PDB file of C-alpha atoms in Angstrom:
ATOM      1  CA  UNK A  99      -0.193 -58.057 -94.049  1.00  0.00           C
ATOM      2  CA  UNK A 100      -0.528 -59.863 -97.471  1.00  0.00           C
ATOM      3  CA  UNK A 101      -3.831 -61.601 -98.269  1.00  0.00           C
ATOM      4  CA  UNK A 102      -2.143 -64.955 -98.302  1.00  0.00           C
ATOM      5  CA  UNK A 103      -1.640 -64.684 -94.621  1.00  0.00           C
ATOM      6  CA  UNK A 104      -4.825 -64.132 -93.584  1.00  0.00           C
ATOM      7  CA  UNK A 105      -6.783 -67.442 -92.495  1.00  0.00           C
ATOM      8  CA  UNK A 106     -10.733 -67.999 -92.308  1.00  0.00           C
ATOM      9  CA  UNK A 107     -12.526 -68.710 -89.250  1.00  0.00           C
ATOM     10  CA  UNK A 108     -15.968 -69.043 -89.860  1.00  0.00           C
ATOM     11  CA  UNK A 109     -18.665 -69.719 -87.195  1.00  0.00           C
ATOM     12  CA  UNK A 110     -22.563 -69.519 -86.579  1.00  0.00           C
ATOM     13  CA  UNK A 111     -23.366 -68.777 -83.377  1.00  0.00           C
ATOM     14  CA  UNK A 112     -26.091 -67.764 -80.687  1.00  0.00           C
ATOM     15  CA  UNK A 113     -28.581 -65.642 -83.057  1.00  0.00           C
ATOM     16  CA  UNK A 114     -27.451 -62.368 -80.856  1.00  0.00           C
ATOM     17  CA  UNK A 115     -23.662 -62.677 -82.221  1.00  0.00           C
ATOM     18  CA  UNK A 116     -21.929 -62.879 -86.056  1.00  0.00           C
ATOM     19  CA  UNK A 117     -20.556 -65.145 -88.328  1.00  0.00           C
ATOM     20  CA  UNK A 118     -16.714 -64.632 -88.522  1.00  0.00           C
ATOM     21  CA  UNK A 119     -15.342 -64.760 -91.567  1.00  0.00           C
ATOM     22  CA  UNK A 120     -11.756 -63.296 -92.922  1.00  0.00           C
ATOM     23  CA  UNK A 121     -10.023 -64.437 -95.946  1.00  0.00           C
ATOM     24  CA  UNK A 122      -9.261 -61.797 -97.571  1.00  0.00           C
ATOM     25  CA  UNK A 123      -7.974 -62.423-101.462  1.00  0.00           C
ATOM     26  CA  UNK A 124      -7.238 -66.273-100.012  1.00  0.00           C
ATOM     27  CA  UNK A 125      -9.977 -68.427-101.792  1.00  0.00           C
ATOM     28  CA  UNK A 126      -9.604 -71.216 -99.618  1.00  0.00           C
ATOM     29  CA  UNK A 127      -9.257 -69.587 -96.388  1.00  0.00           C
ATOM     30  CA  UNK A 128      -6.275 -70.699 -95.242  1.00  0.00           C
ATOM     31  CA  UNK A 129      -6.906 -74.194 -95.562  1.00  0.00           C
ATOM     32  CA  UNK A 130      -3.788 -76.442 -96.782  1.00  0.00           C
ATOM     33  CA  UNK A 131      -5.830 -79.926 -96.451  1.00  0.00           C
ATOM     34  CA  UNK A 132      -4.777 -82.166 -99.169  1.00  0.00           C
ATOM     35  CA  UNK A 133      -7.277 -84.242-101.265  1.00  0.00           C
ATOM     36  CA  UNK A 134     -11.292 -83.900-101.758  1.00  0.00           C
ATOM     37  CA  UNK A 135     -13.198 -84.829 -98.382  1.00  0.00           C
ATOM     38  CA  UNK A 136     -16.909 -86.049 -98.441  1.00  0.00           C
ATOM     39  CA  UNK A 137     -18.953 -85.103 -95.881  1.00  0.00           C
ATOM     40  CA  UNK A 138     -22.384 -86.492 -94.476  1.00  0.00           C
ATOM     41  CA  UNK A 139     -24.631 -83.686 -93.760  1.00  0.00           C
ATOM     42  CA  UNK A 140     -27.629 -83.882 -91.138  1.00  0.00           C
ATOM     43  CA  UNK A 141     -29.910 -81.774 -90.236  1.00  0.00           C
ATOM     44  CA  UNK A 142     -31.275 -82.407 -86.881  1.00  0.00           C
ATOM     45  CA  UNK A 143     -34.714 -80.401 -86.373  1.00  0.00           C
ATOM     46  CA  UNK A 144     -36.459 -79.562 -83.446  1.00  0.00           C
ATOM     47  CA  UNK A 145     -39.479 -77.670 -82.115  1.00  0.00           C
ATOM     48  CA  UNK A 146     -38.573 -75.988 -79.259  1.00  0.00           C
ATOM     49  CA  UNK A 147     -40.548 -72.107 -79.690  1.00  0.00           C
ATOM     50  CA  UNK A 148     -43.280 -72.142 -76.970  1.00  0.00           C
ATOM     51  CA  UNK A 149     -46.221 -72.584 -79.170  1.00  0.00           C
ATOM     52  CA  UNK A 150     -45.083 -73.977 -82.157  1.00  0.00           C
ATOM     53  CA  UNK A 151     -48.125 -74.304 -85.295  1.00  0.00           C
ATOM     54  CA  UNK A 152     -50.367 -77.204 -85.628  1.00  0.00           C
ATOM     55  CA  UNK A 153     -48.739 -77.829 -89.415  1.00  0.00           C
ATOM     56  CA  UNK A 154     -45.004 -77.058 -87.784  1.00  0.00           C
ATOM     57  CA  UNK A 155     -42.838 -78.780 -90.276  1.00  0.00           C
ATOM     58  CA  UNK A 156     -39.192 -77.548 -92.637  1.00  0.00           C
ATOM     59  CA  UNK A 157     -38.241 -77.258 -95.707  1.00  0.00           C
ATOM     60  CA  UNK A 158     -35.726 -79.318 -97.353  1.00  0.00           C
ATOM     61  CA  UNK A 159     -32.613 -77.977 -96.183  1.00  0.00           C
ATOM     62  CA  UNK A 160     -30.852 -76.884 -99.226  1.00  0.00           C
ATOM     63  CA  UNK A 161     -26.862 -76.290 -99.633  1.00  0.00           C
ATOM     64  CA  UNK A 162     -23.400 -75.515-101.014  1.00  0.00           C
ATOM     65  CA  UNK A 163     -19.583 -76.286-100.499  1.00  0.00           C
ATOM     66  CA  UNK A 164     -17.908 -73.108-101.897  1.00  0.00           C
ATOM     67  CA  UNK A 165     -14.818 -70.574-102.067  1.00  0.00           C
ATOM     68  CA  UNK A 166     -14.425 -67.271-100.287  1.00  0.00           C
ATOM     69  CA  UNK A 167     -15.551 -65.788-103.557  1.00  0.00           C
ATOM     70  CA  UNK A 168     -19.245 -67.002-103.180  1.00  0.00           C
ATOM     71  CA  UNK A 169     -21.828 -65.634-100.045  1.00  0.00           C
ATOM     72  CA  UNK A 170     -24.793 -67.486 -99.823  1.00  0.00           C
ATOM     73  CA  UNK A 171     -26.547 -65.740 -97.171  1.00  0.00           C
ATOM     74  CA  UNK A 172     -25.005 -63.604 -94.309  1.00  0.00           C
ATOM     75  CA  UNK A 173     -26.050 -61.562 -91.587  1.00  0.00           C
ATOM     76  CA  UNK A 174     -26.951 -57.748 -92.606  1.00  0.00           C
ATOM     77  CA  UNK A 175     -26.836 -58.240 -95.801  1.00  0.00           C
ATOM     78  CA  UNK A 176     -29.771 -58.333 -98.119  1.00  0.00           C
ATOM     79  CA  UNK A 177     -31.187 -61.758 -99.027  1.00  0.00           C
ATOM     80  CA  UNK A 178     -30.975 -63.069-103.287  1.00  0.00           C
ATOM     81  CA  UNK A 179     -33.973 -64.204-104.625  1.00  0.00           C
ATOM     82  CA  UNK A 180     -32.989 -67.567-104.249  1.00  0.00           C
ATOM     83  CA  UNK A 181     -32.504 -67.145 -99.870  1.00  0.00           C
ATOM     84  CA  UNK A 182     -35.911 -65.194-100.419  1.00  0.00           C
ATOM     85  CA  UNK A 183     -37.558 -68.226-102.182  1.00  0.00           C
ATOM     86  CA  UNK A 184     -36.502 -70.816 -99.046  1.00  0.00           C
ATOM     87  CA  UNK A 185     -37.287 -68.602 -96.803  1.00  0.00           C
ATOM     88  CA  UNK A 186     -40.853 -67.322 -97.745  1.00  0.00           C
ATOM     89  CA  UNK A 187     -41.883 -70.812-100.023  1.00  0.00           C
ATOM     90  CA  UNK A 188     -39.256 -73.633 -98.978  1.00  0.00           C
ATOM     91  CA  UNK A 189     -38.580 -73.212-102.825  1.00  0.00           C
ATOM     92  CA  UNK A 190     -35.141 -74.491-103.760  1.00  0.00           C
ATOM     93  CA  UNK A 191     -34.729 -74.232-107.258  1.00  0.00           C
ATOM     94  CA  UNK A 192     -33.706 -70.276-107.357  1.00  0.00           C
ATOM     95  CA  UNK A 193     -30.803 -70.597-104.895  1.00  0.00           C
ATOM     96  CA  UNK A 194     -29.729 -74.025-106.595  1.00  0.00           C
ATOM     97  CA  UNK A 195     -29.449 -71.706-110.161  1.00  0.00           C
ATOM     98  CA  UNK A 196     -27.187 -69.236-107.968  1.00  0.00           C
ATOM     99  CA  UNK A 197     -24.969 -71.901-106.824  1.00  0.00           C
ATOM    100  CA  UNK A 198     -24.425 -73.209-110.514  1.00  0.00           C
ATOM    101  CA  UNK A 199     -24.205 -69.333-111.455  1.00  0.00           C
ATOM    102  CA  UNK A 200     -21.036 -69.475-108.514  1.00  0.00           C
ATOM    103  CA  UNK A 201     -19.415 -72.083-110.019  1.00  0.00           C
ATOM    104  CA  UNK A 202     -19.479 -74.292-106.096  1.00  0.00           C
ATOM    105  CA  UNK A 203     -17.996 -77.079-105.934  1.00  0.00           C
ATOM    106  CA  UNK A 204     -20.998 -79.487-104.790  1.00  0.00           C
ATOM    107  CA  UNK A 205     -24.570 -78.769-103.478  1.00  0.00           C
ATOM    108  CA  UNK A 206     -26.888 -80.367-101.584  1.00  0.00           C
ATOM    109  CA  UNK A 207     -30.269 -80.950-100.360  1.00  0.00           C
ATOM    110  CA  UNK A 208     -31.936 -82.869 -97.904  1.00  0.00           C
ATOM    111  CA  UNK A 209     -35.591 -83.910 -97.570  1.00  0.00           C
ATOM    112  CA  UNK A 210     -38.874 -82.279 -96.038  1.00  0.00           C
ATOM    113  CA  UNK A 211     -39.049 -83.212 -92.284  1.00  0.00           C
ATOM    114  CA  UNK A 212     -42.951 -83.114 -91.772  1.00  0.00           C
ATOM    115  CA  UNK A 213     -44.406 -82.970 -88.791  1.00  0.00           C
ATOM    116  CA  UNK A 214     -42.389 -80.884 -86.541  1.00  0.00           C
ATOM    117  CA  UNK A 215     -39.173 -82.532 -85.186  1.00  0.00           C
ATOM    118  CA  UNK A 216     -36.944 -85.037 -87.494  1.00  0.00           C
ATOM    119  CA  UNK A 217     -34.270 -85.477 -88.998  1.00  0.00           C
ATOM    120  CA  UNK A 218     -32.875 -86.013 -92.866  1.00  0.00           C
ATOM    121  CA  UNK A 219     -29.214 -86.176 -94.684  1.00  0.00           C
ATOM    122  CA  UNK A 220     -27.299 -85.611 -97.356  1.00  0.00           C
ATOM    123  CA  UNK A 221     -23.639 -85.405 -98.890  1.00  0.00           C
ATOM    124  CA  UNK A 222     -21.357 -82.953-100.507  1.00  0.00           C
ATOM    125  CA  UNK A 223     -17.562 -82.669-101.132  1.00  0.00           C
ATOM    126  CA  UNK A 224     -14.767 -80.368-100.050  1.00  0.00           C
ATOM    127  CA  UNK A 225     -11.106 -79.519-101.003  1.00  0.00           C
ATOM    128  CA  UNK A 226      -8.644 -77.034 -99.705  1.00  0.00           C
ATOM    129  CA  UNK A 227      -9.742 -74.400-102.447  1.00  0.00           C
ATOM    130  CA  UNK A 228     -13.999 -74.648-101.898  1.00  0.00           C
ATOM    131  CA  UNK A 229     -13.733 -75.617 -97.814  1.00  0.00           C
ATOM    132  CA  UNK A 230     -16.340 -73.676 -96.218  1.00  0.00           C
ATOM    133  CA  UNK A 231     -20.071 -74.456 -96.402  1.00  0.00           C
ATOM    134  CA  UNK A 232     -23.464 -73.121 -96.273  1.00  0.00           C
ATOM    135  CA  UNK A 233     -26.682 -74.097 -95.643  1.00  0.00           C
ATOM    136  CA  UNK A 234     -30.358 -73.075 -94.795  1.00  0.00           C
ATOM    137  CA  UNK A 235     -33.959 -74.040 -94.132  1.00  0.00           C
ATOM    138  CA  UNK A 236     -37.014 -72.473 -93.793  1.00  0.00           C
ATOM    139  CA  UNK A 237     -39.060 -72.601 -90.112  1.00  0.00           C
ATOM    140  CA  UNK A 238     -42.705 -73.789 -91.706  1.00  0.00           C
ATOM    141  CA  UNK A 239     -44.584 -72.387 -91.792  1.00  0.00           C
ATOM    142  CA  UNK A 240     -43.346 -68.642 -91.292  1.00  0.00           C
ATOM    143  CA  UNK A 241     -43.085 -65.159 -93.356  1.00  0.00           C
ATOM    144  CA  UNK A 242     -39.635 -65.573 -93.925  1.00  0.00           C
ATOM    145  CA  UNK A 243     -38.148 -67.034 -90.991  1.00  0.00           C
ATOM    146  CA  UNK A 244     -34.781 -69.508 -91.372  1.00  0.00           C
ATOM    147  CA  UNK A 245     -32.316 -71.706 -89.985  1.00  0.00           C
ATOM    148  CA  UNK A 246     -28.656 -71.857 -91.201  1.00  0.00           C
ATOM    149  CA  UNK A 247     -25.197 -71.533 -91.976  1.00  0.00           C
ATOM    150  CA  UNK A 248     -23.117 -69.467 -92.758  1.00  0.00           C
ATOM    151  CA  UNK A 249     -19.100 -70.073 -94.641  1.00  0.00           C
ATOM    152  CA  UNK A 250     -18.052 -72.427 -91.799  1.00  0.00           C
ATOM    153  CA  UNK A 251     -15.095 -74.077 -93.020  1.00  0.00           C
ATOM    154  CA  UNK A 252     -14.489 -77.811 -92.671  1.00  0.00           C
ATOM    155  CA  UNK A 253     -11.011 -77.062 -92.911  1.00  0.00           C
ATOM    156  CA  UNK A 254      -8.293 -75.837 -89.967  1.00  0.00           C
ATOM    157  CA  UNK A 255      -4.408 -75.410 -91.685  1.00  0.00           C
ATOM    158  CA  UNK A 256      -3.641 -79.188 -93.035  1.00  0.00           C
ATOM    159  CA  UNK A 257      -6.273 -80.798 -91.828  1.00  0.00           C
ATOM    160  CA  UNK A 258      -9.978 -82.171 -92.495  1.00  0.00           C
ATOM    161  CA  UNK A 259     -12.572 -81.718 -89.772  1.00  0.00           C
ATOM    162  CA  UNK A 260     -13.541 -85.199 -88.966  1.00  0.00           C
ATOM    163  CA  UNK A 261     -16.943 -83.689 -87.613  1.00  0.00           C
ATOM    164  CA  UNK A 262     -18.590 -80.643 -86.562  1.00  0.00           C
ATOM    165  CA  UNK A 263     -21.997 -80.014 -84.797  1.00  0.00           C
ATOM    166  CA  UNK A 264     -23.648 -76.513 -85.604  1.00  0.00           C
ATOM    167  CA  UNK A 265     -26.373 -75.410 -83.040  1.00  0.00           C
ATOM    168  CA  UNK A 266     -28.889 -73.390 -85.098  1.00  0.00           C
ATOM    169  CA  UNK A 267     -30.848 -70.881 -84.240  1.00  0.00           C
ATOM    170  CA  UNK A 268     -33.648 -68.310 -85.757  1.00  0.00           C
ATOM    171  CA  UNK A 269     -33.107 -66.022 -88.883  1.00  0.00           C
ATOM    172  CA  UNK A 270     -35.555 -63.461 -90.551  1.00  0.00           C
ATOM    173  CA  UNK A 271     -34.905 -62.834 -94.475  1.00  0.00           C
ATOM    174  CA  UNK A 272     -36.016 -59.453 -94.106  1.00  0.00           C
ATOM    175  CA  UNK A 273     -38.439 -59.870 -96.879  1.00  0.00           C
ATOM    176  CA  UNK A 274     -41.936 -60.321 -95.682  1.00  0.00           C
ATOM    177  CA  UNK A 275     -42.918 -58.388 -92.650  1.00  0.00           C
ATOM    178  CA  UNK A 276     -45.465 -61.026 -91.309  1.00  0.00           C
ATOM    179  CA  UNK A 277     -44.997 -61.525 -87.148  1.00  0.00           C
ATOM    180  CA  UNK A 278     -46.184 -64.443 -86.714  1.00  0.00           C
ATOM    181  CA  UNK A 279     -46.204 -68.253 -88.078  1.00  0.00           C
ATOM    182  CA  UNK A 280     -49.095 -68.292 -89.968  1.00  0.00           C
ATOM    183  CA  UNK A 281     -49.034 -64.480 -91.093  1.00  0.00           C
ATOM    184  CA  UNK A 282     -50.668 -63.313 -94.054  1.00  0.00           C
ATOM    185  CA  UNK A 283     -48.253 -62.617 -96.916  1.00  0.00           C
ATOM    186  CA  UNK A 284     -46.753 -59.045 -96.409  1.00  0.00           C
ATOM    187  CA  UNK A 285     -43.836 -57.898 -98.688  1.00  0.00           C
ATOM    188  CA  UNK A 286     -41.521 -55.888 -96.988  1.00  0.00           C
ATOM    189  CA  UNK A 287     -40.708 -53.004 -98.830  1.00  0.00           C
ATOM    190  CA  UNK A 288     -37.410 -51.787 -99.661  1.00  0.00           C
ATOM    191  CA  UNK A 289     -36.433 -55.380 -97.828  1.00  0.00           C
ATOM    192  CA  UNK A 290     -34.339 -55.043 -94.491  1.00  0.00           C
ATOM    193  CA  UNK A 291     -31.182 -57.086 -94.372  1.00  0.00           C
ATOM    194  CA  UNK A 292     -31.068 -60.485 -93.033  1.00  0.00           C
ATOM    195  CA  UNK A 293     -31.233 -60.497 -88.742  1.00  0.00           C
ATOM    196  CA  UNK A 294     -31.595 -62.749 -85.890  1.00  0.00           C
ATOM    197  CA  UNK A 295     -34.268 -63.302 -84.413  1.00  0.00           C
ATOM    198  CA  UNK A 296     -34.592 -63.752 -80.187  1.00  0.00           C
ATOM    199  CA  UNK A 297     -36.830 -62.858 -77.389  1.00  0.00           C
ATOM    200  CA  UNK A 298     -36.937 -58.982 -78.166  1.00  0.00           C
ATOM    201  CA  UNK A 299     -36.742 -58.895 -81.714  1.00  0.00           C
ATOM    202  CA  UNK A 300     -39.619 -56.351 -83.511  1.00  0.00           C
ATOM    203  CA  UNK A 301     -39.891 -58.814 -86.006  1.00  0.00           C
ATOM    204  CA  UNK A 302     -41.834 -61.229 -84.487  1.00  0.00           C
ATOM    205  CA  UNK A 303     -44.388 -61.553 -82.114  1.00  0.00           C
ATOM    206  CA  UNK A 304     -44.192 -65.403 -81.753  1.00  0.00           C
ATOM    207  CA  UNK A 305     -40.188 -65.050 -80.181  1.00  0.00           C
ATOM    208  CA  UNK A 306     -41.329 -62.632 -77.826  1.00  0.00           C
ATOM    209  CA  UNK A 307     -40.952 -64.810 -74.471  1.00  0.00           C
ATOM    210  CA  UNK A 308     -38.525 -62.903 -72.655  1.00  0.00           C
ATOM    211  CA  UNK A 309     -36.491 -65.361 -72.164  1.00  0.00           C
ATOM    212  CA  UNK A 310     -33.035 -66.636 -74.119  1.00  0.00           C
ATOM    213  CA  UNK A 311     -33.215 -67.971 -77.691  1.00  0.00           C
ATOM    214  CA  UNK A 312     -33.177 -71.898 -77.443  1.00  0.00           C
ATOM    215  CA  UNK A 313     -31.557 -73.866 -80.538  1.00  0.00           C
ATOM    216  CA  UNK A 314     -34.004 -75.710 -82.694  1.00  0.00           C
ATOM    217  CA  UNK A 315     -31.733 -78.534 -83.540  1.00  0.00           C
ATOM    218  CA  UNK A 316     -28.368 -78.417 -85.106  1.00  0.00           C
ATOM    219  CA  UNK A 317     -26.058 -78.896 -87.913  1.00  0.00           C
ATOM    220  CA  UNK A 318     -24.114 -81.958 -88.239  1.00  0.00           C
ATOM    221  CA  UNK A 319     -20.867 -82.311 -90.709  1.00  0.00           C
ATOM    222  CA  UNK A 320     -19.452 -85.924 -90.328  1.00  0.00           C
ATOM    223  CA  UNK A 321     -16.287 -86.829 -92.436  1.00  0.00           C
ATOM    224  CA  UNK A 322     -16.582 -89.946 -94.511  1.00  0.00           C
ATOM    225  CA  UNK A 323     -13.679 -89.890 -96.928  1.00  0.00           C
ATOM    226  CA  UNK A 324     -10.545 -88.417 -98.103  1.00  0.00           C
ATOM    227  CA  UNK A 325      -9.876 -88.997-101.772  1.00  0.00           C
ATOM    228  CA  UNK A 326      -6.142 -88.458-101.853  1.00  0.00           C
ATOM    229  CA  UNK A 327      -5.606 -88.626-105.940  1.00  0.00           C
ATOM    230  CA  UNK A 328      -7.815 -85.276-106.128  1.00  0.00           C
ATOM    231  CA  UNK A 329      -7.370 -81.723-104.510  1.00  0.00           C
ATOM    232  CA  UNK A 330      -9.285 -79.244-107.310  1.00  0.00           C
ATOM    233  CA  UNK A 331      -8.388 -76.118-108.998  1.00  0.00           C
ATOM    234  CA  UNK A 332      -8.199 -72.899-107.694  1.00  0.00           C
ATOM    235  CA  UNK A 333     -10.531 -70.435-108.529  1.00  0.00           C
ATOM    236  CA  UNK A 334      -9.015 -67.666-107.737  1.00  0.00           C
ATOM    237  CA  UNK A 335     -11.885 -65.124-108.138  1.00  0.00           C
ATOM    238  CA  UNK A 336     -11.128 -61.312-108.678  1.00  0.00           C
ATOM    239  CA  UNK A 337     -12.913 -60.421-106.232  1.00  0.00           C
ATOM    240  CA  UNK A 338     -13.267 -62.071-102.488  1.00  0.00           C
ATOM    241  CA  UNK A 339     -14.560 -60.770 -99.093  1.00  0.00           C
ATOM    242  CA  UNK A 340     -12.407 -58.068 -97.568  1.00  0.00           C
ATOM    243  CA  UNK A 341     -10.769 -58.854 -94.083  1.00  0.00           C
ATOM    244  CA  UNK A 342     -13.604 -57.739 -91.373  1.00  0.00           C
ATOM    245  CA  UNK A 343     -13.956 -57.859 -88.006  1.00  0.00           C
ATOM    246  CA  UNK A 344     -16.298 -58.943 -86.034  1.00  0.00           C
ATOM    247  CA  UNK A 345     -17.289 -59.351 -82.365  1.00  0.00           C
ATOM    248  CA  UNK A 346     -16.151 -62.852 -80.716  1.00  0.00           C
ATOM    249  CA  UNK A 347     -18.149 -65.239 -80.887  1.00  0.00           C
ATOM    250  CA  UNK A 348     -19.675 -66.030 -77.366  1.00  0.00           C
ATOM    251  CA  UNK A 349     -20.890 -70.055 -78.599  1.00  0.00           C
ATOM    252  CA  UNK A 350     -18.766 -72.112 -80.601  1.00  0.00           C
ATOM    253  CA  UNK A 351     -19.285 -75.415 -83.023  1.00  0.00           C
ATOM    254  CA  UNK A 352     -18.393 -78.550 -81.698  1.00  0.00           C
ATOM    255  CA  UNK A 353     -15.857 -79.697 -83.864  1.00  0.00           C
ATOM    256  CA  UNK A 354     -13.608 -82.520 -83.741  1.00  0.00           C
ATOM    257  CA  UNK A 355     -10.297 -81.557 -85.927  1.00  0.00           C
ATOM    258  CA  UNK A 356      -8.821 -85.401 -86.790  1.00  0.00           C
TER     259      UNK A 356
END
């Protein structure tokens, strides 16, 4: 099968399953959309772990519209100093430095939701070559605990997702090996890879409820333009993810495709 064939279909799902993501040597994953979209992102937080800290708040939720070429974060894989830095300090400026260092397309950041539940937005842009987008923030406060995204593409064959809703659920970095909220620093050493986090996971204490992994909020990708007189460059990177499989997803996005 030539690379060009291959199409991306990225998810995040229930912590328990994977992000999906095939492209092969096809940069944009597939995605034939024509012009530049903008997107309104909004991140929708919400307490819902049993006994959530008096000072329960997140950090700004930071992130990128990019190629195959770039990972930001994925499942068992080892976190970057800048996915360390959000997810141990709510520090942004590391990961921001990687995006620029991954030539993205556009980045963004929302604001600190403090207390607890909230909300706050932001926007970014998309074209057929830099479609997919990631995105995290850090559960505060935490040892390295996060919520995210991972490559979902705002793009299916010709056409712009007019809006998508991502349920999120919890990650651990696998950098500090603190087990509960308000854990004492404790570097993890060599780190583990990134992993989800649910109801029997040995990396936390404060999950352990025995019962399944609520979503603390969600996601939200709204469509609010298509620039027609601009459609980018491709970057057409030496080097892109390899065609993997993974198991199917058992929760899906809400997306609405017009």
């Amino acid at each position: 099968m030539e690379a060009k064939s291959l199409v991306c279909a990225a998810f995040l799902v229930v912590a328990a399953s994977l992000p999906t993501l095939v492209c092969g040597q096809d940069t944009g994953c597939g995605c034939t959309a024509a012009g530049t979209a903008t997107y309104n992102f909004e991140f929708r937080a919400v307490w819902t772990v049993p006994t959530p800290p008096s000072s329960a708040h997140w950090s700004w939720p930071v992130g990128a519209a990019h190629s195959a070429c770039t990972v930001v974060w994925r499942n068992n894989t080892l976190a970057s100093r800048g996915v360390q830095n959000v997810a141990e300090t709510g520090s942004y400026s590391a990961i921001q430095g990687e995006f620029r260092a991954a030539n993205v397309l556009s980045q963004f950041r929302g604001s600190l939701i403090y207390p607890g539940s909230g909300s706050t937005s932001a926007s970014f842009t998309v074209n057929r070559y830099y479609p997919l987008v990631s995105a995290l923030s850090m559960i505060a406060p935490s040892p390295d605990w996060i919520v995210g995204v991972d490559s979902y593409s705002l793009c299916t064959g010709n056409q712009w997702t007019a809006k998508a809703t991502i349920p999120l659920y919890i990650w651990d970095a696998g950098t500090d090996s603190g087990l509960y909220f308000t854990s004492a620093n404790s570097a993890t050493s060599p780190h583990q890879v990134i992993a989800p986090l649910d109801s029997n996971s040995p990396r936390s204490v404060s999950f352990r409820t025995g019962k399944p992994q609520v979503s603390l909020g969600s996601f939200i990708f709204t469509r609010t333009n298509i620039d027609l007189t601009t459609s980018g460059t491709d970057p057409k990177c030496s080097k892109c993810p390899a065609p993997t499989t993974k198991p199917a997803p058992t929760t899906t996005p809400t997306t609405t495709p017009t």
